[in-house]
């Protein structure tokens, strides 16, 4: 006897049942939001309040802290979905983005006024308004961090005008970054779009708690960038074995702190010091440092460098004494003195790997310093010069290239179209000069300045194997080094005049083997 099977249910009914069931589940979850919200806030508050400076060393001394963090991370991540379902719709977006970061095992937290504050706030210059904005900003960050799981943060950055009066909050945020094993940390405590020089917060700068990362548990921090802070280093610390880049801008720090940096950060590769007003005599002694950048340190008097691995050194500021005690690996040097012309230091003779030097000649009335170039620097192959085209300056350039007979590429950048010279001046160019290896001359900011025209004509005569001379009225770089021609009224006519003058005064004097390009 055959049994009659019941007909299968329609597909649409199954889909409808599932759809209705999903609706019922969503409604139940939404209704339960108000009852579970208070308990959720208490749990998050407890999680965030556990991040304190005092308990970091205590946890670091526990041998099971690594396993505890792992177990806690697994438990926290398991509860992320429950947290999302219980949050309001307008709040779930932030948490959901954090959850996606958890699935990727890292997330980036870049906290600034554009992301935290509501648009259209009142005038930032009003003290009352700034206080309200600071309060709103702090509350916004605290609320966001309460929703974060506290692990898997790769980049943690705060960009806002805060100082020592907000230290209790900043300390919490720095602890959060440390606990989260952040690799890149930035504190830019300035208003967005406003130069730090306009902030009178020197007396109330935030003291960065470096010990939060150097607690002995092996910090993963690789890059630290601070602006408008106080930075002091311990005499001995072994908790920064991963930091490779340190940037200090408008930071209160002492000469002794700079010396201690290299004992605290044994693998540091890149150091930037900008507008650090308290530095006077800097001594750089490190075996792994590759790049050193120093600029606008007003009280600075001397820089002594002892680093066998240093590859790049750049200085921008008033004239200081620079001594290269031991830099055999140096490949590139860029020096800019804002108050006088530069020259090649005698220490370059010991840098056998040096290939490129960038110098500035910006003083219009200074006597030519060609006496300082009595020695010959045969190692240099690329020379880049930014000049204010006066007769003294172009004469100094001529003596400089005479001292670098192996140069293959010369870049000249004229920083101004203004006249800093007299016309029809007879110049005694250096004799017995040979630039047989010079193949390329590039000129930017050309405005038919008489000294520059004569310099190029002279160089084309002594560079017997020159292959390319390229002239452009446009500025290639160093736009902040002087007044650019491109900012003048009637710039197109000025450019055309410069191009025609180049063809008439220089192009006709070149040999047929030289490729002449006017852009």
Short mmCIF file of C-alpha atoms in Angstrom, two decimals:
data_model
loop_
_atom_site.label_atom_id
_atom_site.label_comp_id
_atom_site.label_asym_id
_atom_site.label_seq_id
_atom_site.Cartn_x
_atom_site.Cartn_y
_atom_site.Cartn_z
CA UNK A 1 0.00 0.00 0.00
CA UNK A 2 1.40 3.25 -1.02
CA UNK A 3 1.42 6.07 1.47
CA UNK A 4 0.37 9.50 0.34
CA UNK A 5 2.98 12.07 1.33
CA UNK A 6 1.77 15.52 2.38
CA UNK A 7 2.49 18.21 -0.21
CA UNK A 8 5.59 20.31 0.47
CA UNK A 9 4.92 23.74 1.90
CA UNK A 10 5.13 26.62 -0.60
CA UNK A 11 8.50 28.35 -0.84
CA UNK A 12 6.96 31.74 -0.39
CA UNK A 13 5.47 30.72 2.94
CA UNK A 14 8.91 29.66 4.22
CA UNK A 15 10.46 32.90 3.11
CA UNK A 16 7.61 34.85 4.62
CA UNK A 17 7.88 33.00 7.90
CA UNK A 18 11.59 33.68 8.09
CA UNK A 19 11.03 37.31 7.18
CA UNK A 20 8.29 37.70 9.80
CA UNK A 21 10.42 35.94 12.37
CA UNK A 22 13.31 38.31 11.61
CA UNK A 23 10.99 41.27 12.07
CA UNK A 24 9.84 39.88 15.41
CA UNK A 25 13.43 39.41 16.54
CA UNK A 26 14.36 42.95 15.50
CA UNK A 27 11.35 44.39 17.31
CA UNK A 28 12.18 42.46 20.43
CA UNK A 29 15.79 43.65 20.28
CA UNK A 30 14.75 47.27 19.86
CA UNK A 31 12.24 47.09 22.70
CA UNK A 32 14.88 45.62 24.95
CA UNK A 33 17.30 48.48 24.26
CA UNK A 34 16.14 50.75 27.06
CA UNK A 35 16.29 48.00 29.69
CA UNK A 36 19.80 46.84 28.77
CA UNK A 37 21.38 50.24 28.03
CA UNK A 38 22.13 51.21 31.64
CA UNK A 39 23.83 47.89 32.37
CA UNK A 40 25.87 48.21 29.13
CA UNK A 41 27.10 51.70 30.10
CA UNK A 42 28.17 50.40 33.49
CA UNK A 43 30.15 47.58 31.87
CA UNK A 44 31.86 49.97 29.43
CA UNK A 45 32.63 52.46 32.18
CA UNK A 46 34.23 49.69 34.23
CA UNK A 47 36.31 48.61 31.23
CA UNK A 48 37.58 52.15 30.53
CA UNK A 49 38.18 53.03 34.19
CA UNK A 50 40.60 50.12 34.47
CA UNK A 51 43.07 52.01 32.29
CA UNK A 52 45.12 53.87 34.89
CA UNK A 53 48.76 54.85 35.07
CA UNK A 54 49.23 53.14 38.42
CA UNK A 55 48.10 49.69 37.38
CA UNK A 56 50.30 49.45 34.28
CA UNK A 57 53.50 48.42 36.09
CA UNK A 58 51.50 46.05 38.31
CA UNK A 59 50.10 44.23 35.31
CA UNK A 60 53.47 44.25 33.63
CA UNK A 61 55.00 42.39 36.58
CA UNK A 62 52.44 39.61 36.33
CA UNK A 63 53.71 36.69 34.32
CA UNK A 64 50.20 35.77 33.16
CA UNK A 65 49.26 39.24 31.91
CA UNK A 66 49.75 38.22 28.29
CA UNK A 67 47.43 35.22 28.63
CA UNK A 68 44.91 37.31 30.60
CA UNK A 69 44.83 39.91 27.86
CA UNK A 70 44.29 37.20 25.24
CA UNK A 71 41.45 35.58 27.23
CA UNK A 72 39.88 38.99 27.82
CA UNK A 73 40.20 39.88 24.13
CA UNK A 74 38.43 36.66 23.13
CA UNK A 75 35.64 37.27 25.64
CA UNK A 76 35.28 40.93 24.62
CA UNK A 77 35.15 40.14 20.93
CA UNK A 78 32.52 37.47 21.56
CA UNK A 79 30.28 40.11 23.09
CA UNK A 80 30.66 42.73 20.37
CA UNK A 81 27.61 41.57 18.43
CA UNK A 82 25.42 41.71 21.57
CA UNK A 83 26.67 45.25 22.19
CA UNK A 84 25.82 46.34 18.65
CA UNK A 85 22.30 44.89 18.84
CA UNK A 86 21.59 46.83 22.04
CA UNK A 87 22.89 50.22 20.92
CA UNK A 88 20.72 52.86 19.30
CA UNK A 89 20.86 53.17 15.52
CA UNK A 90 22.69 56.48 15.56
CA UNK A 91 25.36 55.05 17.93
CA UNK A 92 25.79 51.66 16.30
CA UNK A 93 27.73 53.06 13.33
CA UNK A 94 30.77 53.93 15.43
CA UNK A 95 30.79 50.58 17.23
CA UNK A 96 30.25 48.65 14.02
CA UNK A 97 33.29 50.33 12.46
CA UNK A 98 35.29 49.30 15.52
CA UNK A 99 33.99 45.73 15.16
CA UNK A 100 35.16 45.67 11.54
CA UNK A 101 38.54 46.82 12.80
CA UNK A 102 38.51 43.93 15.29
CA UNK A 103 37.90 41.45 12.50
CA UNK A 104 40.91 42.94 10.68
CA UNK A 105 42.85 42.68 13.97
CA UNK A 106 43.64 46.40 13.92
CA UNK A 107 41.95 49.77 13.62
CA UNK A 108 42.99 53.40 13.18
CA UNK A 109 41.68 56.03 15.61
CA UNK A 110 42.32 59.52 14.23
CA UNK A 111 40.53 61.92 16.55
CA UNK A 112 40.15 65.55 15.46
CA UNK A 113 37.50 68.26 15.53
CA UNK A 114 36.12 67.32 12.12
CA UNK A 115 35.29 63.80 13.28
CA UNK A 116 34.33 64.47 16.91
CA UNK A 117 32.66 67.90 16.95
CA UNK A 118 29.42 68.92 15.32
CA UNK A 119 29.77 71.18 12.28
CA UNK A 120 29.05 74.89 12.48
CA UNK A 121 30.42 75.61 15.95
CA UNK A 122 30.89 79.21 17.04
CA UNK A 123 33.99 81.35 16.75
CA UNK A 124 37.12 79.53 17.90
CA UNK A 125 38.76 82.79 19.02
CA UNK A 126 36.18 83.36 21.74
CA UNK A 127 37.51 81.91 25.05
CA UNK A 128 34.05 80.73 26.10
CA UNK A 129 33.51 79.04 22.78
CA UNK A 130 36.89 77.33 22.92
CA UNK A 131 36.10 76.01 26.40
CA UNK A 132 32.78 74.58 25.22
CA UNK A 133 34.43 73.04 22.16
CA UNK A 134 37.13 71.44 24.33
CA UNK A 135 34.50 69.98 26.64
CA UNK A 136 32.50 68.61 23.71
CA UNK A 137 35.65 67.19 22.12
CA UNK A 138 36.74 65.42 25.32
CA UNK A 139 33.27 63.97 25.89
CA UNK A 140 33.15 62.75 22.29
CA UNK A 141 36.50 60.94 22.56
CA UNK A 142 35.63 59.41 25.93
CA UNK A 143 32.34 58.16 24.53
CA UNK A 144 34.07 56.64 21.52
CA UNK A 145 36.77 54.92 23.57
CA UNK A 146 34.14 53.44 25.88
CA UNK A 147 32.76 51.63 22.85
CA UNK A 148 36.15 50.34 21.75
CA UNK A 149 37.44 46.96 22.84
CA UNK A 150 40.85 48.38 23.78
CA UNK A 151 42.91 46.10 21.54
CA UNK A 152 44.08 45.93 17.95
CA UNK A 153 44.72 49.69 17.51
CA UNK A 154 47.40 50.38 14.93
CA UNK A 155 47.35 54.21 14.69
CA UNK A 156 46.16 56.48 17.52
CA UNK A 157 46.15 60.25 16.89
CA UNK A 158 44.66 63.28 18.65
CA UNK A 159 44.56 66.63 16.81
CA UNK A 160 43.11 69.38 18.99
CA UNK A 161 44.07 72.45 21.02
CA UNK A 162 44.55 70.90 24.49
CA UNK A 163 47.13 71.49 27.25
CA UNK A 164 48.05 70.56 30.82
CA UNK A 165 44.63 71.57 32.16
CA UNK A 166 43.25 68.56 30.28
CA UNK A 167 45.96 66.19 31.54
CA UNK A 168 43.55 63.86 33.33
CA UNK A 169 41.87 63.06 30.00
CA UNK A 170 45.02 63.03 27.90
CA UNK A 171 46.64 60.61 30.35
CA UNK A 172 43.70 58.24 29.94
CA UNK A 173 43.95 58.41 26.15
CA UNK A 174 47.69 57.76 26.16
CA UNK A 175 47.14 54.79 28.49
CA UNK A 176 44.48 53.52 26.10
CA UNK A 177 46.96 53.71 23.21
CA UNK A 178 49.58 51.88 25.25
CA UNK A 179 47.18 49.17 26.44
CA UNK A 180 45.95 48.73 22.87
CA UNK A 181 49.53 48.11 21.64
CA UNK A 182 49.31 51.05 19.20
CA UNK A 183 52.27 51.19 16.81
CA UNK A 184 51.85 54.82 15.73
CA UNK A 185 50.92 57.55 18.24
CA UNK A 186 50.45 61.25 17.43
CA UNK A 187 49.51 64.09 19.79
CA UNK A 188 49.15 67.32 17.81
CA UNK A 189 47.87 69.68 20.50
CA UNK A 190 47.16 72.64 18.22
CA UNK A 191 44.07 74.00 16.55
CA UNK A 192 43.61 72.70 13.01
CA UNK A 193 44.62 75.28 10.43
CA UNK A 194 46.41 77.54 12.96
CA UNK A 195 50.18 77.67 13.24
CA UNK A 196 51.52 76.53 16.59
CA UNK A 197 53.53 79.77 16.80
CA UNK A 198 50.26 81.63 17.43
CA UNK A 199 49.48 79.57 20.52
CA UNK A 200 50.71 80.99 23.82
CA UNK A 201 50.58 77.65 25.64
CA UNK A 202 54.29 77.20 26.41
CA UNK A 203 53.74 77.51 30.17
CA UNK A 204 50.87 75.01 30.19
CA UNK A 205 52.03 72.35 27.79
CA UNK A 206 50.97 68.80 28.45
CA UNK A 207 53.68 66.58 29.95
CA UNK A 208 53.65 63.45 27.82
CA UNK A 209 53.70 60.33 30.09
CA UNK A 210 56.42 58.41 28.33
CA UNK A 211 56.52 55.86 31.16
CA UNK A 212 53.15 54.50 30.00
CA UNK A 213 54.98 52.86 27.10
CA UNK A 214 58.19 51.98 28.95
CA UNK A 215 56.81 49.78 31.68
CA UNK A 216 59.06 46.82 30.93
CA UNK A 217 56.49 44.76 29.06
CA UNK A 218 57.97 45.52 25.66
CA UNK A 219 56.12 48.33 23.91
CA UNK A 220 55.20 47.83 20.24
CA UNK A 221 55.36 51.59 19.60
CA UNK A 222 57.20 52.31 16.34
CA UNK A 223 56.47 55.97 15.66
CA UNK A 224 55.83 58.83 18.12
CA UNK A 225 54.97 62.37 17.01
CA UNK A 226 54.36 65.18 19.54
CA UNK A 227 53.39 68.83 19.07
CA UNK A 228 53.06 71.39 21.88
CA UNK A 229 54.01 68.98 24.64
CA UNK A 230 56.68 68.50 27.30
CA UNK A 231 58.99 65.60 26.53
CA UNK A 232 61.44 64.29 29.11
CA UNK A 233 63.28 60.98 28.95
CA UNK A 234 64.34 58.72 31.79
CA UNK A 235 68.06 58.16 32.26
CA UNK A 236 67.72 54.43 31.61
CA UNK A 237 64.83 52.57 30.02
CA UNK A 238 64.55 49.35 28.06
CA UNK A 239 60.88 49.43 27.15
CA UNK A 240 61.23 51.07 23.72
CA UNK A 241 62.93 48.42 21.66
CA UNK A 242 60.62 49.01 18.67
CA UNK A 243 60.55 52.82 18.25
CA UNK A 244 62.16 53.79 14.94
CA UNK A 245 60.80 57.33 14.34
CA UNK A 246 60.49 60.26 16.75
CA UNK A 247 59.17 63.71 15.79
CA UNK A 248 59.16 66.61 18.30
CA UNK A 249 57.62 69.89 17.17
CA UNK A 250 57.33 72.87 19.51
CA UNK A 251 58.16 70.56 22.37
CA UNK A 252 59.74 71.58 25.67
CA UNK A 253 62.80 69.37 25.98
CA UNK A 254 66.40 69.81 27.16
CA UNK A 255 69.82 68.93 25.73
CA UNK A 256 70.12 66.08 28.24
CA UNK A 257 66.79 64.64 27.07
CA UNK A 258 68.10 64.49 23.50
CA UNK A 259 71.16 62.57 24.70
CA UNK A 260 68.98 60.18 26.71
CA UNK A 261 66.79 59.55 23.68
CA UNK A 262 69.39 57.27 22.16
CA UNK A 263 69.70 55.13 25.25
CA UNK A 264 65.92 54.83 25.58
CA UNK A 265 65.32 54.08 21.89
CA UNK A 266 68.12 51.73 20.80
CA UNK A 267 66.82 51.17 17.24
CA UNK A 268 65.79 54.77 16.44
CA UNK A 269 66.20 55.50 12.72
CA UNK A 270 64.61 58.93 12.15
CA UNK A 271 64.72 61.97 14.48
CA UNK A 272 62.99 65.31 13.78
CA UNK A 273 63.41 68.37 16.03
CA UNK A 274 61.43 71.46 15.03
CA UNK A 275 60.92 74.72 16.96
CA UNK A 276 62.24 73.26 20.22
CA UNK A 277 63.11 76.51 21.99
CA UNK A 278 65.13 75.10 24.90
CA UNK A 279 67.80 73.27 22.90
CA UNK A 280 71.24 74.92 22.99
CA UNK A 281 74.00 72.39 22.34
CA UNK A 282 72.90 69.15 20.73
CA UNK A 283 75.12 66.10 20.63
CA UNK A 284 73.91 63.27 18.41
CA UNK A 285 75.62 59.97 19.19
CA UNK A 286 73.82 56.90 17.91
CA UNK A 287 74.81 53.86 15.91
CA UNK A 288 71.54 53.15 14.08
CA UNK A 289 70.25 56.66 13.24
CA UNK A 290 69.70 57.12 9.50
CA UNK A 291 67.96 60.53 9.20
CA UNK A 292 68.32 63.70 11.29
CA UNK A 293 66.19 66.82 10.66
CA UNK A 294 66.60 69.98 12.79
CA UNK A 295 64.83 73.28 12.11
CA UNK A 296 63.89 76.60 13.74
CA UNK A 297 65.35 75.99 17.20
CA UNK A 298 65.89 79.62 18.23
CA UNK A 299 68.42 79.15 21.07
CA UNK A 300 70.50 76.51 19.35
CA UNK A 301 74.26 77.21 19.13
CA UNK A 302 75.93 73.98 18.09
CA UNK A 303 75.27 70.52 16.66
CA UNK A 304 77.80 67.73 17.08
CA UNK A 305 77.08 64.55 15.13
CA UNK A 306 78.70 61.21 15.81
CA UNK A 307 76.78 58.52 13.95
CA UNK A 308 78.44 55.97 11.71
CA UNK A 309 75.12 55.04 10.07
CA UNK A 310 73.66 58.53 9.46
CA UNK A 311 72.57 58.84 5.83
CA UNK A 312 70.67 62.17 5.63
CA UNK A 313 71.11 65.40 7.61
CA UNK A 314 68.99 68.53 7.11
CA UNK A 315 69.18 71.83 9.00
CA UNK A 316 67.01 74.92 8.57
CA UNK A 317 67.46 77.95 10.85
CA UNK A 318 69.89 80.61 11.98
CA UNK A 319 73.62 80.04 11.65
CA UNK A 320 74.98 77.47 14.09
CA UNK A 321 78.18 75.53 14.40
CA UNK A 322 77.79 72.11 12.83
CA UNK A 323 80.50 69.56 13.45
CA UNK A 324 80.48 66.18 11.75
CA UNK A 325 82.65 64.23 14.18
CA UNK A 326 82.09 60.84 12.60
CA UNK A 327 79.64 60.44 9.73
CA UNK A 328 81.29 58.11 7.21
CA UNK A 329 77.97 56.90 5.75
CA UNK A 330 76.54 60.34 4.97
CA UNK A 331 75.02 60.57 1.49
CA UNK A 332 72.99 63.79 1.56
CA UNK A 333 73.29 67.12 3.39
CA UNK A 334 70.91 70.09 3.17
CA UNK A 335 71.83 73.29 5.04
CA UNK A 336 69.81 76.52 5.11
CA UNK A 337 70.94 79.52 7.15
CA UNK A 338 68.27 82.21 7.17
CA UNK A 339 70.68 84.96 8.24
CA UNK A 340 73.70 84.32 6.01
CA UNK A 341 74.96 82.34 3.05
CA UNK A 342 76.07 78.75 3.40
CA UNK A 343 79.35 77.13 2.47
CA UNK A 344 80.80 73.67 2.20
CA UNK A 345 82.17 72.54 5.58
CA UNK A 346 85.65 71.08 5.79
CA UNK A 347 84.25 67.93 7.41
CA UNK A 348 82.93 66.81 4.03
CA UNK A 349 86.38 65.52 3.13
CA UNK A 350 85.87 62.59 5.50
CA UNK A 351 82.50 61.64 3.98
CA UNK A 352 83.55 59.34 1.18
CA UNK A 353 79.98 58.30 0.34
CA UNK A 354 78.53 61.82 0.17
CA UNK A 355 76.85 62.42 -3.19
CA UNK A 356 74.44 65.34 -2.78
CA UNK A 357 74.67 68.72 -1.05
CA UNK A 358 71.89 71.33 -0.91
CA UNK A 359 72.81 74.87 0.17
CA UNK A 360 71.11 78.27 0.32
CA UNK A 361 72.57 81.63 -0.76
CA UNK A 362 69.91 84.08 0.36
CA UNK A 363 71.84 87.10 1.63
CA UNK A 364 71.84 89.87 -1.02
CA UNK A 365 74.69 92.01 0.37
CA UNK A 366 77.11 89.58 1.99
CA UNK A 367 80.64 89.41 0.66
CA UNK A 368 81.37 86.29 -1.38
CA UNK A 369 82.61 83.44 0.80
CA UNK A 370 84.73 81.73 -1.87
CA UNK A 371 87.80 81.80 0.40
CA UNK A 372 86.15 79.01 2.42
CA UNK A 373 86.24 76.80 -0.66
CA UNK A 374 89.99 76.62 -1.01
CA UNK A 375 89.81 72.84 -0.67
CA UNK A 376 88.58 70.46 -3.34
CA UNK A 377 85.66 68.11 -2.70
CA UNK A 378 85.97 65.44 -5.35
CA UNK A 379 83.28 63.14 -3.95
CA UNK A 380 80.27 65.39 -4.66
CA UNK A 381 78.25 64.51 -7.76
CA UNK A 382 75.01 66.45 -7.26
CA UNK A 383 74.87 70.04 -5.98
CA UNK A 384 71.55 71.84 -5.42
CA UNK A 385 71.70 75.58 -4.70
CA UNK A 386 68.89 77.96 -3.84
CA UNK A 387 70.12 81.50 -4.45
CA UNK A 388 69.06 85.12 -4.27
CA UNK A 389 70.64 86.24 -7.57
CA UNK A 390 73.02 89.00 -6.52
CA UNK A 391 76.51 89.41 -7.99
CA UNK A 392 78.17 88.28 -4.77
CA UNK A 393 75.99 85.19 -4.62
CA UNK A 394 76.60 84.04 -8.19
CA UNK A 395 80.33 84.62 -7.69
CA UNK A 396 80.20 82.44 -4.57
CA UNK A 397 78.42 79.76 -6.59
CA UNK A 398 81.13 79.88 -9.23
CA UNK A 399 83.83 79.27 -6.64
CA UNK A 400 81.79 76.53 -5.05
CA UNK A 401 81.48 74.54 -8.29
CA UNK A 402 85.19 75.07 -8.84
CA UNK A 403 85.73 73.27 -5.54
CA UNK A 404 83.54 70.35 -6.73
CA UNK A 405 85.14 69.26 -10.03
CA UNK A 406 83.37 65.87 -10.02
CA UNK A 407 79.85 67.32 -9.98
CA UNK A 408 77.64 65.74 -12.66
CA UNK A 409 74.35 67.52 -12.00
CA UNK A 410 73.80 71.13 -10.90
CA UNK A 411 70.42 72.49 -9.83
CA UNK A 412 69.97 76.25 -9.38
CA UNK A 413 66.79 77.70 -7.91
CA UNK A 414 66.42 81.49 -8.07
CA UNK A 415 64.32 82.51 -5.06
CA UNK A 416 63.24 85.99 -6.15
CA UNK A 417 62.68 88.08 -9.24
CA UNK A 418 63.50 91.32 -7.45
CA UNK A 419 66.69 93.26 -8.29
CA UNK A 420 69.41 92.89 -5.68
CA UNK A 421 72.21 94.02 -7.96
CA UNK A 422 73.51 96.76 -10.22
CA UNK A 423 73.42 96.38 -13.99
CA UNK A 424 76.55 96.30 -16.18
CA UNK A 425 78.85 95.05 -13.44
CA UNK A 426 82.14 93.44 -14.40
CA UNK A 427 82.75 90.21 -12.51
CA UNK A 428 86.10 88.47 -12.17
CA UNK A 429 85.09 84.84 -12.61
CA UNK A 430 87.42 82.15 -11.18
CA UNK A 431 90.20 80.98 -13.49
CA UNK A 432 91.65 77.54 -14.15
CA UNK A 433 88.33 75.82 -13.60
CA UNK A 434 87.35 72.59 -15.32
CA UNK A 435 83.96 70.93 -15.06
CA UNK A 436 84.50 68.03 -17.44
CA UNK A 437 82.05 65.76 -15.62
CA UNK A 438 79.18 68.24 -15.49
CA UNK A 439 76.43 66.92 -17.79
CA UNK A 440 73.19 68.59 -16.62
CA UNK A 441 72.23 72.06 -15.39
CA UNK A 442 68.65 72.68 -14.24
CA UNK A 443 67.46 76.22 -13.48
CA UNK A 444 64.17 77.14 -11.79
CA UNK A 445 62.69 80.57 -11.04
CA UNK A 446 64.51 82.15 -14.00
CA UNK A 447 63.40 85.78 -14.51
CA UNK A 448 66.24 87.05 -16.72
CA UNK A 449 68.20 88.33 -13.69
CA UNK A 450 71.46 89.73 -15.02
CA UNK A 451 73.75 87.95 -12.49
CA UNK A 452 72.08 84.61 -13.19
CA UNK A 453 72.34 85.09 -16.96
CA UNK A 454 76.07 85.78 -16.66
CA UNK A 455 76.57 82.80 -14.34
CA UNK A 456 74.89 80.42 -16.80
CA UNK A 457 76.93 81.80 -19.68
CA UNK A 458 80.11 81.28 -17.65
CA UNK A 459 79.18 77.71 -16.66
CA UNK A 460 78.36 76.77 -20.23
CA UNK A 461 81.90 77.80 -21.22
CA UNK A 462 83.75 75.86 -18.53
CA UNK A 463 81.54 72.74 -18.70
CA UNK A 464 83.02 71.45 -21.93
CA UNK A 465 80.98 68.21 -21.95
CA UNK A 466 77.63 69.65 -20.97
CA UNK A 467 74.70 67.71 -22.47
CA UNK A 468 71.57 69.47 -21.14
CA UNK A 469 70.71 73.00 -19.99
CA UNK A 470 67.09 73.32 -18.91
CA UNK A 471 65.65 76.71 -17.90
CA UNK A 472 62.18 77.37 -16.49
CA UNK A 473 60.52 80.46 -15.01
CA UNK A 474 58.61 78.12 -12.69
CA UNK A 475 59.90 77.24 -9.25
CA UNK A 476 60.81 73.61 -8.85
CA UNK A 477 60.84 73.72 -5.04
CA UNK A 478 61.87 75.81 -2.04
CA UNK A 479 58.82 78.02 -2.56
CA UNK A 480 59.10 79.22 1.03
CA UNK A 481 62.70 80.40 0.55
CA UNK A 482 61.84 83.67 -1.13
CA UNK A 483 59.29 85.61 -3.09
CA UNK A 484 58.12 83.55 -6.04
CA UNK A 485 57.75 85.13 -9.47
CA UNK A 486 54.55 83.12 -9.94
CA UNK A 487 52.84 85.26 -7.29
CA UNK A 488 53.37 88.55 -9.14
CA UNK A 489 50.73 90.36 -11.16
CA UNK A 490 51.08 89.82 -14.90
CA UNK A 491 52.89 86.55 -14.37
CA UNK A 492 52.26 85.19 -17.88
CA UNK A 493 53.94 88.19 -19.47
CA UNK A 494 56.87 87.87 -17.06
CA UNK A 495 57.27 84.19 -17.94
CA UNK A 496 57.26 84.95 -21.67
CA UNK A 497 59.86 87.69 -21.15
CA UNK A 498 62.07 85.30 -19.19
CA UNK A 499 61.84 82.61 -21.87
CA UNK A 500 62.70 85.04 -24.68
CA UNK A 501 65.60 86.46 -22.69
CA UNK A 502 66.96 82.96 -22.07
CA UNK A 503 66.92 82.14 -25.78
CA UNK A 504 68.53 85.47 -26.73
CA UNK A 505 71.22 85.70 -24.06
CA UNK A 506 72.14 82.07 -23.37
CA UNK A 507 70.84 79.88 -26.17
CA UNK A 508 72.94 81.61 -28.83
CA UNK A 509 76.16 81.06 -26.82
CA UNK A 510 75.80 77.31 -26.34
CA UNK A 511 77.64 74.70 -28.34
CA UNK A 512 75.69 72.61 -30.81
CA UNK A 513 76.18 69.48 -28.67
CA UNK A 514 74.18 70.98 -25.78
CA UNK A 515 70.45 70.34 -25.68
CA UNK A 516 68.80 73.62 -24.70
CA UNK A 517 65.28 73.37 -23.21
CA UNK A 518 63.15 76.37 -22.17
CA UNK A 519 59.93 75.44 -20.39
#
